[in-house]
Coordinates of C-alpha atoms in Angstrom, one line a residue:
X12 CA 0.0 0.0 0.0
X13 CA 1.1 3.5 -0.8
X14 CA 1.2 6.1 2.0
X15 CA 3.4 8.9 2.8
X16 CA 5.9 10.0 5.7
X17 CA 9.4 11.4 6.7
X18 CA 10.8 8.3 8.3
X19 CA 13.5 5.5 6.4
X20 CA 11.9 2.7 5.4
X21 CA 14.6 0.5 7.0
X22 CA 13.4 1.2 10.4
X23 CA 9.8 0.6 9.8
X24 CA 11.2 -2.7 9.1
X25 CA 13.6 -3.0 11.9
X26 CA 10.2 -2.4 14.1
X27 CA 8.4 -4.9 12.3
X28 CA 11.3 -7.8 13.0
X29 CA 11.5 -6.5 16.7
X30 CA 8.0 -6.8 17.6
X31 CA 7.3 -10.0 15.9
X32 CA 10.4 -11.3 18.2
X33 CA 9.1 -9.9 21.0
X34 CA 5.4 -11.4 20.0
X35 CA 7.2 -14.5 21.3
X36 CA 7.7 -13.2 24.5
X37 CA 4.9 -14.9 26.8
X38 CA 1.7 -15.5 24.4
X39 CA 0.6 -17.5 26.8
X40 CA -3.5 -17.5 26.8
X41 CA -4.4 -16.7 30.3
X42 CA -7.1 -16.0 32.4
X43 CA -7.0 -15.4 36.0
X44 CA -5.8 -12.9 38.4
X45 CA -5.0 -15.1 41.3
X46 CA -2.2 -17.9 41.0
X47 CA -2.0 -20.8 43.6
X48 CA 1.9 -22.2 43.6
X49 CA 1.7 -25.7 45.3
X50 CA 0.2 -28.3 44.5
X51 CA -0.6 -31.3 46.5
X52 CA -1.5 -34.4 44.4
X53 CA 0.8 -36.6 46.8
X54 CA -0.8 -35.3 50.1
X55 CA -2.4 -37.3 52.5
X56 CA -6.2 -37.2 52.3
X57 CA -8.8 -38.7 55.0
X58 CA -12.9 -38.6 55.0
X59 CA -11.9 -34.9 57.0
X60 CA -9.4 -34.1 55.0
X61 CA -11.0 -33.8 51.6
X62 CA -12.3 -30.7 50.8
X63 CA -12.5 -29.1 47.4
X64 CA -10.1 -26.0 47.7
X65 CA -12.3 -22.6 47.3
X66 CA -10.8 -19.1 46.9
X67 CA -12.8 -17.0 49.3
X68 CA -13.7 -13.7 49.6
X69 CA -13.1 -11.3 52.7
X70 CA -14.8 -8.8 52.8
X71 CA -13.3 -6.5 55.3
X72 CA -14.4 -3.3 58.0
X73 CA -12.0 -1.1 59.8
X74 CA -14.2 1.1 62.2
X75 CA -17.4 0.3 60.5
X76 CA -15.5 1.3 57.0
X77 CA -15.5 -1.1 54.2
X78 CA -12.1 -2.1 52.6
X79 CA -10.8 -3.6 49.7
X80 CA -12.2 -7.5 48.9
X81 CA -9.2 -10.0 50.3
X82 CA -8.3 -13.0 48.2
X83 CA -8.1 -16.4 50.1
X84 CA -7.7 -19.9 49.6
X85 CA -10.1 -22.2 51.5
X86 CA -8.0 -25.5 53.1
X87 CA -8.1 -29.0 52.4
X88 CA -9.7 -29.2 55.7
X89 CA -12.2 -27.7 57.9
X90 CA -16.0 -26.4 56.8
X91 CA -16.8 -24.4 54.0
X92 CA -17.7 -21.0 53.5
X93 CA -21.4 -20.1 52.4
X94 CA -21.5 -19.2 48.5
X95 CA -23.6 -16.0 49.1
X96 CA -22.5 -12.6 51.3
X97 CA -26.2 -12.7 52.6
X98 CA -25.5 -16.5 54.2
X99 CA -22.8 -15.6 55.5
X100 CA -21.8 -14.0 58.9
X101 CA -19.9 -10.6 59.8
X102 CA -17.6 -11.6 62.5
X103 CA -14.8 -9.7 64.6
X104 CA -10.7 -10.0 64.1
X105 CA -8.3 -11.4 66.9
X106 CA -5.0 -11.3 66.8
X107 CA -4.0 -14.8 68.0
X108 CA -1.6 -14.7 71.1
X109 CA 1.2 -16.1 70.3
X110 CA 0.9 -15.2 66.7
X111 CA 1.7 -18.4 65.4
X112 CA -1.4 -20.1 67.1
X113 CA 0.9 -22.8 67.9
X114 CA 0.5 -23.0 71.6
X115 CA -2.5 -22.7 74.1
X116 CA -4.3 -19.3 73.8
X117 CA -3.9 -16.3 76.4
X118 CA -6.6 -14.7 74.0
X119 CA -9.9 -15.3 74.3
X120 CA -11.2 -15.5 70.3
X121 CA -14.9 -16.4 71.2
X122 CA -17.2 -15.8 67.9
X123 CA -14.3 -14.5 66.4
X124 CA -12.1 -15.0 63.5
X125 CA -8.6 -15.6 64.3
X126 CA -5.5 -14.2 62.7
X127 CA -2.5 -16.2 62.7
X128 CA 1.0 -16.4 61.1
X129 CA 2.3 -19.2 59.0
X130 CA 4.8 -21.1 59.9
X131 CA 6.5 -23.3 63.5
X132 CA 3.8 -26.0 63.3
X133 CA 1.4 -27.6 61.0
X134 CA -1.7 -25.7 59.3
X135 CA -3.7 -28.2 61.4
X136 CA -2.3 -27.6 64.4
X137 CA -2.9 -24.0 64.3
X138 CA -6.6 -24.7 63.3
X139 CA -7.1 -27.3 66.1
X140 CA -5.4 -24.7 68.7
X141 CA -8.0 -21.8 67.4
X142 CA -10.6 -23.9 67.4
X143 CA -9.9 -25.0 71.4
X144 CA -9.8 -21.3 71.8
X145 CA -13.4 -20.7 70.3
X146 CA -12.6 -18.8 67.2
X147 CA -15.6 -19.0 64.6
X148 CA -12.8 -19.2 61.6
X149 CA -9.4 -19.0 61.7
X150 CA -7.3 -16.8 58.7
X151 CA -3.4 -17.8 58.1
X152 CA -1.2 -14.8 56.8
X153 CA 1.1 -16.8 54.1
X154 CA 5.1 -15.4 54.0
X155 CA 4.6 -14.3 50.5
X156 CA 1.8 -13.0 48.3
X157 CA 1.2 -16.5 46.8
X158 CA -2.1 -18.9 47.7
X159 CA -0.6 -21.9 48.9
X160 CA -2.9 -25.2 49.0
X161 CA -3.1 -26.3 52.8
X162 CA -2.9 -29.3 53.3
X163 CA -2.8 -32.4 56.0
X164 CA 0.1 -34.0 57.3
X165 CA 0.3 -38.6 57.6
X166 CA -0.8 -38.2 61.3
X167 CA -3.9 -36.0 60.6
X168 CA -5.8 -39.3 60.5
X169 CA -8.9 -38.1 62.9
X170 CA -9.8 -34.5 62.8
X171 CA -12.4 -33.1 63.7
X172 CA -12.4 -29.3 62.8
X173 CA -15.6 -27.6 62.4
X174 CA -14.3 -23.9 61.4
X175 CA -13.0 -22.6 58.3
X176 CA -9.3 -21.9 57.4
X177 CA -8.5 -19.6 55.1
X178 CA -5.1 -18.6 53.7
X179 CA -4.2 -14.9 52.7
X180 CA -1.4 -12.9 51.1
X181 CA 1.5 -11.6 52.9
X182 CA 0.7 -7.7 52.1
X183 CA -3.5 -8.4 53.0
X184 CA -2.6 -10.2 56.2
X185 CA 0.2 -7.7 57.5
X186 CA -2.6 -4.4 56.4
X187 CA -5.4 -6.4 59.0
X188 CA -2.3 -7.2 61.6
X189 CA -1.3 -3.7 61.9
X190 CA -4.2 -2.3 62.4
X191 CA -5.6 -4.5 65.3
X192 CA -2.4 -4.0 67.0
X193 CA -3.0 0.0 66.7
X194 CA -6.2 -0.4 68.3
X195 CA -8.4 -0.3 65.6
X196 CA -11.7 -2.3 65.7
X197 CA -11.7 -5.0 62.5
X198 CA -14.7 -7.3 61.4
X199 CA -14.2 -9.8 58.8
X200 CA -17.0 -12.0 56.3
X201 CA -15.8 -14.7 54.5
X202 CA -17.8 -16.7 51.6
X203 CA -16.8 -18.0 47.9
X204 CA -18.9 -16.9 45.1
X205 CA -19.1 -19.1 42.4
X206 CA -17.4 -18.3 39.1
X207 CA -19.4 -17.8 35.9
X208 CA -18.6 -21.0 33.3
X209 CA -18.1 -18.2 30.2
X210 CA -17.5 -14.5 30.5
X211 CA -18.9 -12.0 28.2
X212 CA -15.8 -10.9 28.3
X213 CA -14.2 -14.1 26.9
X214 CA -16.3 -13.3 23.7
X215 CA -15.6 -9.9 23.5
X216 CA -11.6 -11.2 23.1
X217 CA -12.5 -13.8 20.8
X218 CA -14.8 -11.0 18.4
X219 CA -11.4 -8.8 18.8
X220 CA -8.8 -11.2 17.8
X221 CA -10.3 -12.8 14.8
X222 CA -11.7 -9.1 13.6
X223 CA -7.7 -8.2 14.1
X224 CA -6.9 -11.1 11.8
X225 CA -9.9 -10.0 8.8
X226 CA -9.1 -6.4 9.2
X227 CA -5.5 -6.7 8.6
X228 CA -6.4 -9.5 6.0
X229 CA -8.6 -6.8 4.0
X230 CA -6.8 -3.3 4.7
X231 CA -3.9 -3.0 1.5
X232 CA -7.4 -3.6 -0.9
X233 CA -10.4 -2.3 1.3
X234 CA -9.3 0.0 3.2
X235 CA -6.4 1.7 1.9
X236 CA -8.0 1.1 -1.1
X237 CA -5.4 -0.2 -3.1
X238 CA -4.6 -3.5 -5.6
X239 CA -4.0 -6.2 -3.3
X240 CA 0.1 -6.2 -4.6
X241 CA 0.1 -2.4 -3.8
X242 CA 2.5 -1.4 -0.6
X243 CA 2.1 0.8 2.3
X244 CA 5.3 3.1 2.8
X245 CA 3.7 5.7 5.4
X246 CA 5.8 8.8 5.3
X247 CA 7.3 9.5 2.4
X248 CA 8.9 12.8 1.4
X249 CA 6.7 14.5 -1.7
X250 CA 10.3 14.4 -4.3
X251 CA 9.2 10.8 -3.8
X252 CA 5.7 10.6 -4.2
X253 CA 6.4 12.4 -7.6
X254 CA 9.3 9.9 -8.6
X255 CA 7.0 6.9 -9.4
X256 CA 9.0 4.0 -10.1
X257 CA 11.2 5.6 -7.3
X258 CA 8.0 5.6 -5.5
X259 CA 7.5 2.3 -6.0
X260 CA 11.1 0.9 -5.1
X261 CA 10.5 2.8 -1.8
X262 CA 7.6 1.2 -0.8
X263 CA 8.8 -2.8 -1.7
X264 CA 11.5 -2.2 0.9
X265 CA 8.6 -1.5 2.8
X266 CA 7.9 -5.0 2.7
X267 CA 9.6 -8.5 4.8
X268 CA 9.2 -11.9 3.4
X269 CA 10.3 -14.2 6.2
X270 CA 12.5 -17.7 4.7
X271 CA 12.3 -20.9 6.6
X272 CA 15.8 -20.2 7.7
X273 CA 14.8 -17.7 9.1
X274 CA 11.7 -18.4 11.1
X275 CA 13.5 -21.5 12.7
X276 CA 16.3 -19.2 14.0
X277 CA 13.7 -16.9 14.9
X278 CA 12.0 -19.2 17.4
X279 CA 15.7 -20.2 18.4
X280 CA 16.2 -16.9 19.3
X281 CA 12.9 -16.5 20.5
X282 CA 13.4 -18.8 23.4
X283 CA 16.9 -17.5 24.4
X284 CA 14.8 -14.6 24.9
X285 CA 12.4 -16.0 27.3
X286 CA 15.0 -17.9 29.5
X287 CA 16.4 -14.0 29.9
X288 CA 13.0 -13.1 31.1
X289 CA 13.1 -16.2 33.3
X290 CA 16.0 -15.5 35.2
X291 CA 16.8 -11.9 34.6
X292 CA 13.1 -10.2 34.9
X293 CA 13.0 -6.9 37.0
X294 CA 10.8 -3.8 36.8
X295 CA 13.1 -2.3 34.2
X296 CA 13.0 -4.9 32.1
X297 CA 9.2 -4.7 32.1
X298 CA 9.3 -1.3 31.2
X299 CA 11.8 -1.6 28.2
X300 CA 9.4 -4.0 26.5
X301 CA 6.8 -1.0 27.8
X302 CA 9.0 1.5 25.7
X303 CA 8.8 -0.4 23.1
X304 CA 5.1 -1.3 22.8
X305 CA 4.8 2.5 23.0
X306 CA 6.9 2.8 20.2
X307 CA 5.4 0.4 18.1
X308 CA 1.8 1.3 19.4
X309 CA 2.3 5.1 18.5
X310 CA 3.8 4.1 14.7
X311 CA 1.2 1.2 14.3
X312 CA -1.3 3.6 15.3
X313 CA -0.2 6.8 13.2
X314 CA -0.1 4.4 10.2
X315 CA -3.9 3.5 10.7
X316 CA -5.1 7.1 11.5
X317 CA -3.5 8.3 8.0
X318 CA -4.9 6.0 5.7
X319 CA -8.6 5.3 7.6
X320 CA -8.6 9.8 7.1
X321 CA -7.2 9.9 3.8
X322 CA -9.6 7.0 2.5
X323 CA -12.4 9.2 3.3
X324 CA -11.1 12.5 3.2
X325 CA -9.1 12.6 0.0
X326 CA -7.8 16.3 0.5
X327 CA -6.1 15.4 3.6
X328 CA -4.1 12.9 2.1
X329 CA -2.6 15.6 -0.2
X330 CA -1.7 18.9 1.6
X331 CA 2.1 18.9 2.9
X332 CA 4.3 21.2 4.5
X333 CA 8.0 21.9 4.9
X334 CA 9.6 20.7 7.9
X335 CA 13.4 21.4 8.2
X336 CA 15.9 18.3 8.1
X337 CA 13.3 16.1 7.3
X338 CA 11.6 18.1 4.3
X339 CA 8.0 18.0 2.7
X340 CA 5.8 15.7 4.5
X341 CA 2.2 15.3 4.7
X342 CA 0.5 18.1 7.1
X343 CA -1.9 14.8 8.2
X344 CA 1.0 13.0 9.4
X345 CA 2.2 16.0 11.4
X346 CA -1.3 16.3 13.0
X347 CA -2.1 12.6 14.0
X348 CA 1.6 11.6 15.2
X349 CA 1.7 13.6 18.4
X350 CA -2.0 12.6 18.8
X351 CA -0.6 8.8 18.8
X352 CA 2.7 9.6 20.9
X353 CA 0.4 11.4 23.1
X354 CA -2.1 8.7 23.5
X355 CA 0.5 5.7 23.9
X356 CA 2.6 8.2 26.7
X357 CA -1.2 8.4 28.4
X358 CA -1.6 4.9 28.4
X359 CA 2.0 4.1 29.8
X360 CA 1.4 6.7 32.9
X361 CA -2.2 5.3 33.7
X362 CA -1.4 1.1 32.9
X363 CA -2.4 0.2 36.5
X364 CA -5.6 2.2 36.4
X365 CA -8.7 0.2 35.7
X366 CA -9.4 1.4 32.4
X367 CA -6.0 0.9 30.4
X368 CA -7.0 -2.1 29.2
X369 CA -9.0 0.3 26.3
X370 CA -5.5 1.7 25.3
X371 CA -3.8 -1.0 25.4
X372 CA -6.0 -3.1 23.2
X373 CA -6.8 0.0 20.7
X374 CA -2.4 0.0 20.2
X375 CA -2.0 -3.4 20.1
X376 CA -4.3 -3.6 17.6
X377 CA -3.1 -0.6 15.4
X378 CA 0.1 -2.6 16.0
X379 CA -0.6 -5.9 15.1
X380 CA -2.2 -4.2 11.7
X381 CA 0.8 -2.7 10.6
X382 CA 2.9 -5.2 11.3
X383 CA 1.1 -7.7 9.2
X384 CA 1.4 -5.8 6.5
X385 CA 4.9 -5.4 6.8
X386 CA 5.8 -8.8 7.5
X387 CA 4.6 -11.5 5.0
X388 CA 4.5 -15.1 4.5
X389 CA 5.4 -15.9 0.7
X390 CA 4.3 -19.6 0.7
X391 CA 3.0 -22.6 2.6
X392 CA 6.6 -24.0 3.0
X393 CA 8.0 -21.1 5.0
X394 CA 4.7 -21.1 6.8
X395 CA 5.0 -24.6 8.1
X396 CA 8.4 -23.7 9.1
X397 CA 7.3 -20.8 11.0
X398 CA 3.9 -22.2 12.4
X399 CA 5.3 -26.1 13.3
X400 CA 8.4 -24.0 15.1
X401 CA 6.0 -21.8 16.9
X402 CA 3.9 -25.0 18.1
X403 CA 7.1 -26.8 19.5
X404 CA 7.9 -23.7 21.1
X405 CA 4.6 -22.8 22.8
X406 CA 3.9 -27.0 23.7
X407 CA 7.5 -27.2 24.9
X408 CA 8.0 -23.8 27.0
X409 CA 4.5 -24.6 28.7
X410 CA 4.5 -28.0 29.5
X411 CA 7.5 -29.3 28.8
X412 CA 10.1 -26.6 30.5
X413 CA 9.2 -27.6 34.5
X414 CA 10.8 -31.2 33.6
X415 CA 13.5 -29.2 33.6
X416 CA 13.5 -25.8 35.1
X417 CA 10.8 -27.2 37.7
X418 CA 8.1 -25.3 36.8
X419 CA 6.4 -24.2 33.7
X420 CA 8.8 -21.2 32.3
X421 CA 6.2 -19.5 30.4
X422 CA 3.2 -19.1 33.2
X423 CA 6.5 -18.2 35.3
X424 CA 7.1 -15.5 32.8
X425 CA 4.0 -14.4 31.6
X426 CA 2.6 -14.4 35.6
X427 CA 5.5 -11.6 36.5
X428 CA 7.4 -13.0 38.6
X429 CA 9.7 -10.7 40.4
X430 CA 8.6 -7.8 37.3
X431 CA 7.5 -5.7 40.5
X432 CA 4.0 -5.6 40.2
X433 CA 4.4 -4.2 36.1
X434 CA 2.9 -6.4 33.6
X435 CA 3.8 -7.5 30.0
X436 CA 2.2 -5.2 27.5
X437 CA 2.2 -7.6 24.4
X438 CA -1.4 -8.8 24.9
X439 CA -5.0 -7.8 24.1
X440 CA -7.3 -8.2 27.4
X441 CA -10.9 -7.2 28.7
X442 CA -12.1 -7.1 32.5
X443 CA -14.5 -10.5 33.7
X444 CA -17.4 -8.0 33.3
X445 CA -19.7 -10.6 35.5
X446 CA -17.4 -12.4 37.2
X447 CA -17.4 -11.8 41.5
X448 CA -13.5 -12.9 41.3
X449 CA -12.4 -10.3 38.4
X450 CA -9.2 -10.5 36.5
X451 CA -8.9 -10.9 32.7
X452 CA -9.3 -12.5 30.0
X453 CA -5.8 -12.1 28.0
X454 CA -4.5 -13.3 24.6
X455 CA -1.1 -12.7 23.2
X456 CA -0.2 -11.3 20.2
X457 CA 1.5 -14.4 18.8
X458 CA -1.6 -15.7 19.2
X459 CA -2.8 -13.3 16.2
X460 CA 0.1 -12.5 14.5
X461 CA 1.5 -15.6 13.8
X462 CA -2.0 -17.8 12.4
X463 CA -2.6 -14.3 11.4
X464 CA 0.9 -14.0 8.7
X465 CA -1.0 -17.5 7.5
X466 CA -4.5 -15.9 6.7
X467 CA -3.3 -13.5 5.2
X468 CA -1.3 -15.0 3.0
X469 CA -4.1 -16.8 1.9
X470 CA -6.3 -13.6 1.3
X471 CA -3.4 -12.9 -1.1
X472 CA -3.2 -16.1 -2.9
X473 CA -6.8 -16.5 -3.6
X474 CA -6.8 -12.8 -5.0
X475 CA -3.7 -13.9 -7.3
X476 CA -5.7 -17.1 -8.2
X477 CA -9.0 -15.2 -8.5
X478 CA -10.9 -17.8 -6.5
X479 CA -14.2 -17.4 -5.1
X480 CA -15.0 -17.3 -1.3
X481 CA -15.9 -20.7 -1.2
X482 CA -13.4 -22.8 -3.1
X483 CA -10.7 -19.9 -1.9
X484 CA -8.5 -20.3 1.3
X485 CA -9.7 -17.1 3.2
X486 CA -12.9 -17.8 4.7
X487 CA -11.9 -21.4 5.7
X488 CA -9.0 -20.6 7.7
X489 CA -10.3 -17.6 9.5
X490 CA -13.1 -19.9 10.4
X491 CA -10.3 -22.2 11.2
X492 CA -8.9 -19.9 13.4
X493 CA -11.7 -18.8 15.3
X494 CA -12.3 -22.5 15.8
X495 CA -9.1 -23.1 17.7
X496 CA -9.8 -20.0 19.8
X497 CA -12.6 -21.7 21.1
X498 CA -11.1 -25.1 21.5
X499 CA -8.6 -22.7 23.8
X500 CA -11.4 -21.3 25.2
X501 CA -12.6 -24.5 26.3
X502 CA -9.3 -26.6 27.1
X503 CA -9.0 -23.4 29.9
X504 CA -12.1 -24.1 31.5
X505 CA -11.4 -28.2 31.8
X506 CA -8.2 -26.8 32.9
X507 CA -9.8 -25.1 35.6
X508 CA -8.0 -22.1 34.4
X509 CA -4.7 -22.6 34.0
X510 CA -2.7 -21.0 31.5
X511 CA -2.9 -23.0 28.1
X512 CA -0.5 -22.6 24.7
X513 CA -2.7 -21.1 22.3
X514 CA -1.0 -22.4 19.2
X515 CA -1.4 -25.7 20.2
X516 CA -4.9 -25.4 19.2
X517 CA -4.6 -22.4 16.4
X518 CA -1.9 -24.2 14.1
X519 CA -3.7 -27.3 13.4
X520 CA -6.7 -25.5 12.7
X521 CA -5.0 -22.6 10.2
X522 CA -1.8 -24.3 9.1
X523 CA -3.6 -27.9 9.0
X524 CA -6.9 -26.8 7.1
X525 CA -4.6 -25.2 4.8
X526 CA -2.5 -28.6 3.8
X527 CA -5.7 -30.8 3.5
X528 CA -7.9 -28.4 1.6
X529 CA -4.9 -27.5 -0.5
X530 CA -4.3 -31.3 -0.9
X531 CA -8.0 -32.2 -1.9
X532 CA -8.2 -29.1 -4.7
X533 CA -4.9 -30.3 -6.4
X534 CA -3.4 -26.9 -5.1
X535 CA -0.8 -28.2 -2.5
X536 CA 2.6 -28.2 -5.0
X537 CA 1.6 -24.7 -6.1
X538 CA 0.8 -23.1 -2.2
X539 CA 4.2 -25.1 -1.2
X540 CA 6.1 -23.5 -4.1
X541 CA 3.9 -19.9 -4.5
X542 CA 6.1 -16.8 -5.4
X543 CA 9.0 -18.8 -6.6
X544 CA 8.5 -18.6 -10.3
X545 CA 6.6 -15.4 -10.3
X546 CA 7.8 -13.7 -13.0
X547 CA 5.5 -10.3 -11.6
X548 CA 6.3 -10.8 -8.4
X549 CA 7.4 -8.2 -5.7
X550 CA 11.3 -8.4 -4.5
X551 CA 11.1 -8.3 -0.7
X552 CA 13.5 -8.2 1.9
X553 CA 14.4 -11.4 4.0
X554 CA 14.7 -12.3 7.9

């Protein structure tokens, strides 16, 4: 496609290849807010030891003042909490004395809720030892801001507790600690909604990552109104808009055709990278790959503005003033680019605020455009390099990796561990609208980008071929696509959650529909072998 600006094509491109790599960064598809660490398939279980672990809610008062909802995780042991606020009971905090409720009680706790440190003695014996000392529930403040699964020991072979025990965060235990010790009156009600099956929001994220996919598919022909073969340089000095073949060699460079060479050191690459963010993540390592979604969110962004204006304002796209060093460039361009630098700098100051999730989807999006349009696949033989690397990669870093590193590396990474509370900004997510326990649901952009390189390849083969929507390659793999998002969808909920590969679901559905329809229409040698012989075709850089 054919646009205008003041910028090198080269590093356009050098943005492109930098945020694909970094696409491979944790695509993890996750949903959940809350992570619970241990696991306890090998722990003793009795007939009262065998309870269904529950994250509960405490709801919290400080002098009649409501507080911020506490997290919890319910023990393998004990009674349950009630499912509804209205069945359950408000009930007074008690510092337990000692604090570790491993010893007889001076405190009295009647009717109360105790609140007790981890650690000198079993989760049992603190529950027994409250329990003696007539606390109605009994809340243990973990050493760290994990949930960890409580669990009986071998010699817990007849208890008999009839409160519940509840495990909280470090920083949510310490806030209720310090202030009954300063003399503050606290009341405490514990019960454990139930969580929705689906989410709104759930389809909300799949509407925006298959529309990401179409749009990008359709935007050189539809909506920058070009010939499907046309290219999109987007600032480009007027000497050269006047040049035309010059104008035309500008803009191929504004094009990468990725080899198979290259995609498989790509993903080699790709996972050096995330063994960096393993074991070398820190808040300023967050907020370089921050900088640079800005970066690419504000270009991404300021590339979409001027052509959406321009298509329907054809004026704008003509007018251009004189800047000095850079020279005549498109007054449009000079308009909407501090707009996008401005709006990507306003999302980066207000990330933790409730509503960034509306920037950060509205970049990534702009983002995951432009890139596609940049970077192409040229056939189905450097796509099944790229896509089968990208599966081995996602299966392996997921379920493979805690063989090895002991735990999975890319829920390790994409959770944030020791990122200091900042969060990786290469994702699309949307708030659990309707769900009492929140979070989001979240999808990487590997996720799109890489099935995404696929469909639109095949947008631009069926175009070549002139084939029809039905017997084309288009409609079948984005229906292909949004397919495996569901299967992802539902292999999270038997998962109970936890964090699933998404491409272990999205490449046989895109990269396999494409081999077996190709196959059965006699079109497999020619997708395999597409752009080789073209005698018409584009030159393009390589990665």
């Amino acid at each position: 496609m054919a646009s205008r600006g003041a910028f090198p094509s080269s590093p356009h491109l050098v943005l492109a290849v930098v945020l694909l790599f970094l696409a491979f960064s944790p695509h993890l598809f996750v949903v959940a807010e809350d992570e619970i660490t241990h696991e306890d398939d090998d722990a003793p279980r009795s007939p009262n030891c065998n309870n269904k672990f529950q994250l509960v809610k405490i709801e919290n008062w400080v002098n009649g003042t409501q507080g911020t909802s506490i997290v919890g995780l319910s023990a393998r042991f004990g009674t349950s909490v009630p499912r509804l606020a209205s069945d359950a009971q408000k009930n007074s905090a008690l510092l337990t004395n000692p604090l570790n409720c491993c010893a007889n009680l001076t405190s009295k706790l009647t009717n109360s809720v105790a609140l007790a440190k981890r650690g000198d003695c079993t989760f049992t014996a603190k529950a027994k030892v409250a329990q003696l000392g007539g606390a109605a529930g009994l809340l243990v403040i973990n050493d760290n801001e994990d949930l960890y699964k409580m669990v009986c020991t071998e010699n817990d072979t007849s208890l008999n507790l009839t409160i519940p025990v509840v495990m909280i965060p470090k920083s949510a235990g310490d806030y209720l600690k310090d202030t009954l010790i300063s003399g503050q009156r606290v009341e405490v009600l514990l019960y454990s909604p139930n969580r929705p099956v689906v989410d709104l929001s759930a389809t909300f994220l799949w509407l925006m990552a298959v529309g990401t996919i179409v749009c990008a598919s359709l935007w050189a022909e539809i909506i920058a109104g070009e010939q499907i073969d046309d290219r999109y340089n987007q600032l480009t000095r007027k000497d050269q808009l006047n040049a035309g073949a010059e104008n035309r060699e500008e803009s191929e460079k504004e094009i990468l055709e990725i080899n198979a060479k290259g995609a498989i050191i790509f993903v080699i690459a790709a996972s050096v990278f995330l063994l960096l963010l393993f074991y070398f993540m820190s808040s300023w390592f967050i907020w370089l790959l921050i900088i640079l979604f800005c970066i690419g969110g504000t270009e991404g962004m300021h590339v979409c503005l001027v052509t959406l204006i321009s298509r329907f304002c054809k004026d704008c796209g003509q007018k251009t003033v004189n800047l000095p060093i850079i020279g005549e460039v498109l007054i449009l361009s000079v308009v909407v680019l501090p707009f996008c630098a401005a709006f990507a700098i306003l999302w980066a100051a207000n990330q933790h605020a409730s509503y960034s999730w509306i920037g950060q989807d509205i970049l990534g999006i702009c983002l995951m455009i432009t890139v596609l349009q940049m970077v192409r696949l040229p056939n189905i033989k450097v796509a099944s390099a790229l896509l089968s690397c990208a599966f081995v990669y996602d299966v392996f870093w997921v379920f493979i990796s805690p063989l090895i590193f002991h735990e999975s590396v890319m829920i390790a990474v994409a959770r944030g561990d020791n990122s200091g509370g900042e969060a990786i900004p290469m994702l699309l997510r949307i708030p659990r609208f309707f769900d009492p326990w929140g979070g989001y649901d979240m999808i990487g952009f590997g996720d799109i980008l890489f099935p995404g390189l696929l469909v639109a390849f095949s947008y631009r083969y069926e175009r070549s071929k002139k084939k029809g929507i039905l017997n084309g390659y288009f409609l079948w793999l984005t229906i292909g696509y949004a397919f495996g998002l569901f299967l992802t969808y539902l292999a999270l909920y038997l998962m109970d959650g936890h964090g699933q590969p998404a491409l272990l679901y999205l490449v046989p559905c895109t990269l396999g529909l494409t081999i077996i329809l190709g196959w059965l229409r006699g079109d497999l040698n020619d997708l395999w072998n597409y752009g080789k012989h073209q005698t018409s075709g584009i030159p393009a850089e390589e990665c």
